[in-house]
Amino acid sequence: MTEVVVMVGLPGSGKSTWVRDHLAATHEVVSKDHWPNARRREHRQRRVLHELLSEGRDVVVDNTNPSPEERAPIIAVAREHGAAVRAVHLDVPVEICLTRNERRQGRARVPVVAIMAARGRLVPPSPAEGFDRVDTVRPGR
Ligand SMILES: Nc1ncnc2c1ncn2[C@@H]1O[C@H](COP(=O)(O)OP(=O)(O)OP(=O)(O)O)[C@@H](O)[C@H]1O
Ligand SMILES: [Mg+2]
């Protein structure tokens, strides 16, 4: 069965690293970060997701996806294609995210306010949203 994985976590929590280590070989990576300057990135992401699922590919959506509002449209597209949907929540304390972010260079480093804003909006993913499975990843394991 085709699968859509929805990453959830603050900037610096390690989502892209986790994707590289666990899903890069099997899943197509979709991220709004791939088009930093595009207008209507949300719309574009949904279209790309549609295209990949039409081709039968497994997909991982690598954004912060902090709240049900961001996740609902992804879940809806997955359902349209009859795909299974899994959330992977990088549950990492904000202090660790801030420290890791400080060590990043250049454009990879995000403004501290972006981390704090995401923290304020973050709602842990739940099966009630429509996920078939929710995995939680914590640091140090
Ligand atoms: N498990 C880990 N232990 C230590 N450092 C890590 C771990 N995972 C990621 N890092 C480091 O933390 C930084 C942030 O990781 P990463 O880019 O994967 O985060 P992200 O959640 O994708 O952030 P963003 O939302 O900004 O894209 C990187 O410098 C990475 O090398
Ligand atoms: Mg990332």
PDB file of C-alpha atoms and ligand atoms in Angstrom:
ATOM      1  CA  MET A   1       0.000   0.000   0.000  1.00  0.00           C
ATOM      2  CA  THR A   2       1.202   3.479  -0.843  1.00  0.00           C
ATOM      3  CA  GLU A   3       2.226   5.513   2.197  1.00  0.00           C
ATOM      4  CA  VAL A   4       2.366   9.199   3.019  1.00  0.00           C
ATOM      5  CA  VAL A   5       4.537  10.155   5.987  1.00  0.00           C
ATOM      6  CA  VAL A   6       3.886  13.547   7.576  1.00  0.00           C
ATOM      7  CA  MET A   7       6.822  14.879   9.568  1.00  0.00           C
ATOM      8  CA  VAL A   8       6.000  17.054  12.607  1.00  0.00           C
ATOM      9  CA  GLY A   9       8.540  19.001  14.642  1.00  0.00           C
ATOM     10  CA  LEU A  10      10.071  22.370  15.431  1.00  0.00           C
ATOM     11  CA  PRO A  11      12.760  23.832  13.190  1.00  0.00           C
ATOM     12  CA  GLY A  12      16.013  22.194  14.299  1.00  0.00           C
ATOM     13  CA  SER A  13      14.260  19.161  15.779  1.00  0.00           C
ATOM     14  CA  GLY A  14      15.950  16.891  13.229  1.00  0.00           C
ATOM     15  CA  LYS A  15      13.178  16.089  10.758  1.00  0.00           C
ATOM     16  CA  SER A  16      15.263  16.291   7.588  1.00  0.00           C
ATOM     17  CA  THR A  17      18.071  14.313   9.216  1.00  0.00           C
ATOM     18  CA  TRP A  18      15.607  11.619  10.279  1.00  0.00           C
ATOM     19  CA  VAL A  19      14.121  11.506   6.785  1.00  0.00           C
ATOM     20  CA  ARG A  20      17.591  11.118   5.276  1.00  0.00           C
ATOM     21  CA  ASP A  21      18.428   8.276   7.674  1.00  0.00           C
ATOM     22  CA  HIS A  22      15.125   6.388   7.516  1.00  0.00           C
ATOM     23  CA  LEU A  23      13.133   7.189   4.389  1.00  0.00           C
ATOM     24  CA  ALA A  24      15.443   8.541   1.698  1.00  0.00           C
ATOM     25  CA  ALA A  25      15.793   5.167   0.014  1.00  0.00           C
ATOM     26  CA  THR A  26      12.078   4.428  -0.134  1.00  0.00           C
ATOM     27  CA  HIS A  27      10.104   7.690  -0.106  1.00  0.00           C
ATOM     28  CA  GLU A  28      10.021  10.723  -2.363  1.00  0.00           C
ATOM     29  CA  VAL A  29      10.691  13.824  -0.233  1.00  0.00           C
ATOM     30  CA  VAL A  30       8.307  16.745  -0.619  1.00  0.00           C
ATOM     31  CA  SER A  31       9.045  19.975   1.224  1.00  0.00           C
ATOM     32  CA  LYS A  32       8.102  23.594   0.836  1.00  0.00           C
ATOM     33  CA  ASP A  33      11.770  24.305   1.623  1.00  0.00           C
ATOM     34  CA  HIS A  34      12.542  23.059  -1.891  1.00  0.00           C
ATOM     35  CA  TRP A  35      10.891  26.192  -3.282  1.00  0.00           C
ATOM     36  CA  PRO A  36      11.878  28.958  -0.847  1.00  0.00           C
ATOM     37  CA  ASN A  37      10.917  31.727  -3.248  1.00  0.00           C
ATOM     38  CA  ALA A  38       7.837  30.275  -4.900  1.00  0.00           C
ATOM     39  CA  ARG A  39       4.458  31.870  -4.409  1.00  0.00           C
ATOM     40  CA  ARG A  40       1.626  29.628  -3.314  1.00  0.00           C
ATOM     41  CA  ARG A  41       3.969  27.003  -1.927  1.00  0.00           C
ATOM     42  CA  GLU A  42       1.096  25.323  -0.122  1.00  0.00           C
ATOM     43  CA  HIS A  43      -0.766  24.877  -3.386  1.00  0.00           C
ATOM     44  CA  ARG A  44       2.336  23.672  -5.158  1.00  0.00           C
ATOM     45  CA  GLN A  45       3.092  21.126  -2.444  1.00  0.00           C
ATOM     46  CA  ARG A  46      -0.397  19.684  -2.727  1.00  0.00           C
ATOM     47  CA  ARG A  47      -0.080  19.408  -6.500  1.00  0.00           C
ATOM     48  CA  VAL A  48       3.276  17.632  -6.275  1.00  0.00           C
ATOM     49  CA  LEU A  49       1.841  15.284  -3.666  1.00  0.00           C
ATOM     50  CA  HIS A  50      -1.029  14.459  -6.027  1.00  0.00           C
ATOM     51  CA  GLU A  51       1.378  13.788  -8.887  1.00  0.00           C
ATOM     52  CA  LEU A  52       3.634  11.483  -6.893  1.00  0.00           C
ATOM     53  CA  LEU A  53       0.734   9.510  -5.447  1.00  0.00           C
ATOM     54  CA  SER A  54      -0.726   9.150  -8.939  1.00  0.00           C
ATOM     55  CA  GLU A  55       2.559   7.511  -9.904  1.00  0.00           C
ATOM     56  CA  GLY A  56       2.242   5.157  -6.946  1.00  0.00           C
ATOM     57  CA  ARG A  57       5.194   6.587  -5.074  1.00  0.00           C
ATOM     58  CA  ASP A  58       5.576   6.602  -1.283  1.00  0.00           C
ATOM     59  CA  VAL A  59       6.010  10.179  -0.093  1.00  0.00           C
ATOM     60  CA  VAL A  60       7.275  12.008   2.983  1.00  0.00           C
ATOM     61  CA  VAL A  61       6.210  15.603   3.608  1.00  0.00           C
ATOM     62  CA  ASP A  62       9.108  17.272   5.409  1.00  0.00           C
ATOM     63  CA  ASN A  63       7.843  20.535   6.903  1.00  0.00           C
ATOM     64  CA  THR A  64       7.233  21.593  10.509  1.00  0.00           C
ATOM     65  CA  ASN A  65       3.504  20.742  10.020  1.00  0.00           C
ATOM     66  CA  PRO A  66       2.854  21.962  13.566  1.00  0.00           C
ATOM     67  CA  SER A  67      -0.928  21.876  13.756  1.00  0.00           C
ATOM     68  CA  PRO A  68      -3.926  19.917  12.484  1.00  0.00           C
ATOM     69  CA  GLU A  69      -4.667  22.829  10.111  1.00  0.00           C
ATOM     70  CA  GLU A  70      -1.462  22.170   8.130  1.00  0.00           C
ATOM     71  CA  ARG A  71      -1.842  18.409   8.302  1.00  0.00           C
ATOM     72  CA  ALA A  72      -5.500  18.076   7.294  1.00  0.00           C
ATOM     73  CA  PRO A  73      -4.990  18.893   3.584  1.00  0.00           C
ATOM     74  CA  ILE A  74      -2.111  16.406   3.368  1.00  0.00           C
ATOM     75  CA  ILE A  75      -4.216  13.701   4.998  1.00  0.00           C
ATOM     76  CA  ALA A  76      -7.073  14.532   2.609  1.00  0.00           C
ATOM     77  CA  VAL A  77      -4.890  14.111  -0.486  1.00  0.00           C
ATOM     78  CA  ALA A  78      -3.491  10.846   0.871  1.00  0.00           C
ATOM     79  CA  ARG A  79      -7.019   9.539   1.462  1.00  0.00           C
ATOM     80  CA  GLU A  80      -8.108  10.532  -2.035  1.00  0.00           C
ATOM     81  CA  HIS A  81      -5.400   8.221  -3.346  1.00  0.00           C
ATOM     82  CA  GLY A  82      -6.175   5.453  -0.862  1.00  0.00           C
ATOM     83  CA  ALA A  83      -2.752   5.798   0.750  1.00  0.00           C
ATOM     84  CA  ALA A  84      -1.904   4.992   4.351  1.00  0.00           C
ATOM     85  CA  VAL A  85      -0.912   8.042   6.400  1.00  0.00           C
ATOM     86  CA  ARG A  86       1.680   8.031   9.153  1.00  0.00           C
ATOM     87  CA  ALA A  87       2.845  10.917  11.337  1.00  0.00           C
ATOM     88  CA  VAL A  88       6.414  10.990  12.629  1.00  0.00           C
ATOM     89  CA  HIS A  89       6.694  13.496  15.462  1.00  0.00           C
ATOM     90  CA  LEU A  90      10.191  14.645  16.430  1.00  0.00           C
ATOM     91  CA  ASP A  91       9.396  15.451  20.053  1.00  0.00           C
ATOM     92  CA  VAL A  92      12.523  17.424  20.909  1.00  0.00           C
ATOM     93  CA  PRO A  93      12.752  20.063  23.684  1.00  0.00           C
ATOM     94  CA  VAL A  94      12.877  23.611  22.369  1.00  0.00           C
ATOM     95  CA  GLU A  95      16.246  24.223  24.088  1.00  0.00           C
ATOM     96  CA  ILE A  96      17.815  21.469  22.004  1.00  0.00           C
ATOM     97  CA  CYS A  97      16.258  22.844  18.809  1.00  0.00           C
ATOM     98  CA  LEU A  98      17.631  26.301  19.602  1.00  0.00           C
ATOM     99  CA  THR A  99      21.126  24.915  20.259  1.00  0.00           C
ATOM    100  CA  ARG A 100      21.146  22.847  17.076  1.00  0.00           C
ATOM    101  CA  ASN A 101      19.857  25.807  15.092  1.00  0.00           C
ATOM    102  CA  GLU A 102      22.628  28.055  16.448  1.00  0.00           C
ATOM    103  CA  ARG A 103      25.182  25.608  15.097  1.00  0.00           C
ATOM    104  CA  ARG A 104      23.707  25.770  11.605  1.00  0.00           C
ATOM    105  CA  GLN A 105      25.330  27.934   8.988  1.00  0.00           C
ATOM    106  CA  GLY A 106      23.957  30.446   6.525  1.00  0.00           C
ATOM    107  CA  ARG A 107      20.452  29.972   5.175  1.00  0.00           C
ATOM    108  CA  ALA A 108      20.003  26.740   7.093  1.00  0.00           C
ATOM    109  CA  ARG A 109      19.764  28.780  10.309  1.00  0.00           C
ATOM    110  CA  VAL A 110      16.219  29.987  10.983  1.00  0.00           C
ATOM    111  CA  PRO A 111      15.245  33.014  13.096  1.00  0.00           C
ATOM    112  CA  VAL A 112      14.731  32.190  16.779  1.00  0.00           C
ATOM    113  CA  VAL A 113      11.251  33.703  16.509  1.00  0.00           C
ATOM    114  CA  ALA A 114      10.340  31.037  13.936  1.00  0.00           C
ATOM    115  CA  ILE A 115      11.175  28.318  16.444  1.00  0.00           C
ATOM    116  CA  MET A 116       9.230  30.014  19.220  1.00  0.00           C
ATOM    117  CA  ALA A 117       6.238  30.601  16.932  1.00  0.00           C
ATOM    118  CA  ALA A 118       6.197  26.966  15.836  1.00  0.00           C
ATOM    119  CA  ARG A 119       6.420  25.903  19.463  1.00  0.00           C
ATOM    120  CA  GLY A 120       3.386  28.012  20.286  1.00  0.00           C
ATOM    121  CA  ARG A 121       1.376  26.350  17.540  1.00  0.00           C
ATOM    122  CA  LEU A 122       2.583  22.780  17.876  1.00  0.00           C
ATOM    123  CA  VAL A 123      -0.126  20.218  18.569  1.00  0.00           C
ATOM    124  CA  PRO A 124       1.159  16.631  18.737  1.00  0.00           C
ATOM    125  CA  PRO A 125      -0.330  14.543  15.920  1.00  0.00           C
ATOM    126  CA  SER A 126      -3.142  12.199  16.874  1.00  0.00           C
ATOM    127  CA  PRO A 127      -4.916   9.275  15.211  1.00  0.00           C
ATOM    128  CA  ALA A 128      -8.125  11.309  15.629  1.00  0.00           C
ATOM    129  CA  GLU A 129      -6.905  13.546  12.770  1.00  0.00           C
ATOM    130  CA  GLY A 130      -6.930  10.555  10.460  1.00  0.00           C
ATOM    131  CA  PHE A 131      -3.433   9.138  10.869  1.00  0.00           C
ATOM    132  CA  ASP A 132      -3.251   5.368  10.641  1.00  0.00           C
ATOM    133  CA  ARG A 133      -0.168   5.465  12.792  1.00  0.00           C
ATOM    134  CA  VAL A 134       1.675   8.048  14.913  1.00  0.00           C
ATOM    135  CA  ASP A 135       5.341   7.511  15.742  1.00  0.00           C
ATOM    136  CA  THR A 136       7.101   9.705  18.294  1.00  0.00           C
ATOM    137  CA  VAL A 137      10.875  10.123  18.119  1.00  0.00           C
ATOM    138  CA  ARG A 138      12.692  11.562  21.116  1.00  0.00           C
ATOM    139  CA  PRO A 139      16.358  12.581  21.351  1.00  0.00           C
ATOM    140  CA  GLY A 140      18.933  10.278  22.856  1.00  0.00           C
ATOM    141  CA  ARG A 141      17.538   7.031  21.546  1.00  0.00           C
TER     142      ARG A 141
HETATM  143  N1  LIG B   1      19.636  13.176  16.433  1.00  0.00           N
HETATM  144  C1  LIG B   1      20.409  14.252  16.331  1.00  0.00           C
HETATM  145  N2  LIG B   1      21.394  14.482  17.211  1.00  0.00           N
HETATM  146  C2  LIG B   1      22.182  15.562  17.117  1.00  0.00           C
HETATM  147  N3  LIG B   1      22.075  16.499  16.164  1.00  0.00           N
HETATM  148  C3  LIG B   1      21.105  16.340  15.255  1.00  0.00           C
HETATM  149  C4  LIG B   1      20.224  15.217  15.294  1.00  0.00           C
HETATM  150  N4  LIG B   1      19.345  15.330  14.269  1.00  0.00           N
HETATM  151  C5  LIG B   1      19.679  16.463  13.628  1.00  0.00           C
HETATM  152  N5  LIG B   1      20.734  17.067  14.207  1.00  0.00           N
HETATM  153  C6  LIG B   1      21.347  18.333  13.781  1.00  0.00           C
HETATM  154  O1  LIG B   1      20.448  19.384  14.103  1.00  0.00           O
HETATM  155  C7  LIG B   1      20.357  20.329  13.052  1.00  0.00           C
HETATM  156  C8  LIG B   1      18.926  20.398  12.575  1.00  0.00           C
HETATM  157  O2  LIG B   1      18.575  19.161  11.954  1.00  0.00           O
HETATM  158  P1  LIG B   1      17.577  19.113  10.728  1.00  0.00           P
HETATM  159  O3  LIG B   1      18.031  20.013   9.649  1.00  0.00           O
HETATM  160  O4  LIG B   1      17.386  17.677  10.412  1.00  0.00           O
HETATM  161  O5  LIG B   1      16.255  19.724  11.418  1.00  0.00           O
HETATM  162  P2  LIG B   1      14.834  20.043  10.777  1.00  0.00           P
HETATM  163  O6  LIG B   1      13.819  19.582  11.779  1.00  0.00           O
HETATM  164  O7  LIG B   1      14.750  19.477   9.418  1.00  0.00           O
HETATM  165  O8  LIG B   1      14.805  21.635  10.736  1.00  0.00           O
HETATM  166  P3  LIG B   1      13.998  22.607   9.730  1.00  0.00           P
HETATM  167  O9  LIG B   1      12.556  22.572  10.171  1.00  0.00           O
HETATM  168  O10 LIG B   1      14.584  23.964   9.970  1.00  0.00           O
HETATM  169  O11 LIG B   1      14.194  22.108   8.340  1.00  0.00           O
HETATM  170  C9  LIG B   1      21.338  19.860  11.964  1.00  0.00           C
HETATM  171  O12 LIG B   1      22.523  20.580  12.092  1.00  0.00           O
HETATM  172  C10 LIG B   1      21.538  18.387  12.277  1.00  0.00           C
HETATM  173  O13 LIG B   1      22.819  17.973  11.895  1.00  0.00           O
HETATM  174 MG    MG B   2      14.410  20.347   7.565  1.00  0.00          MG
END
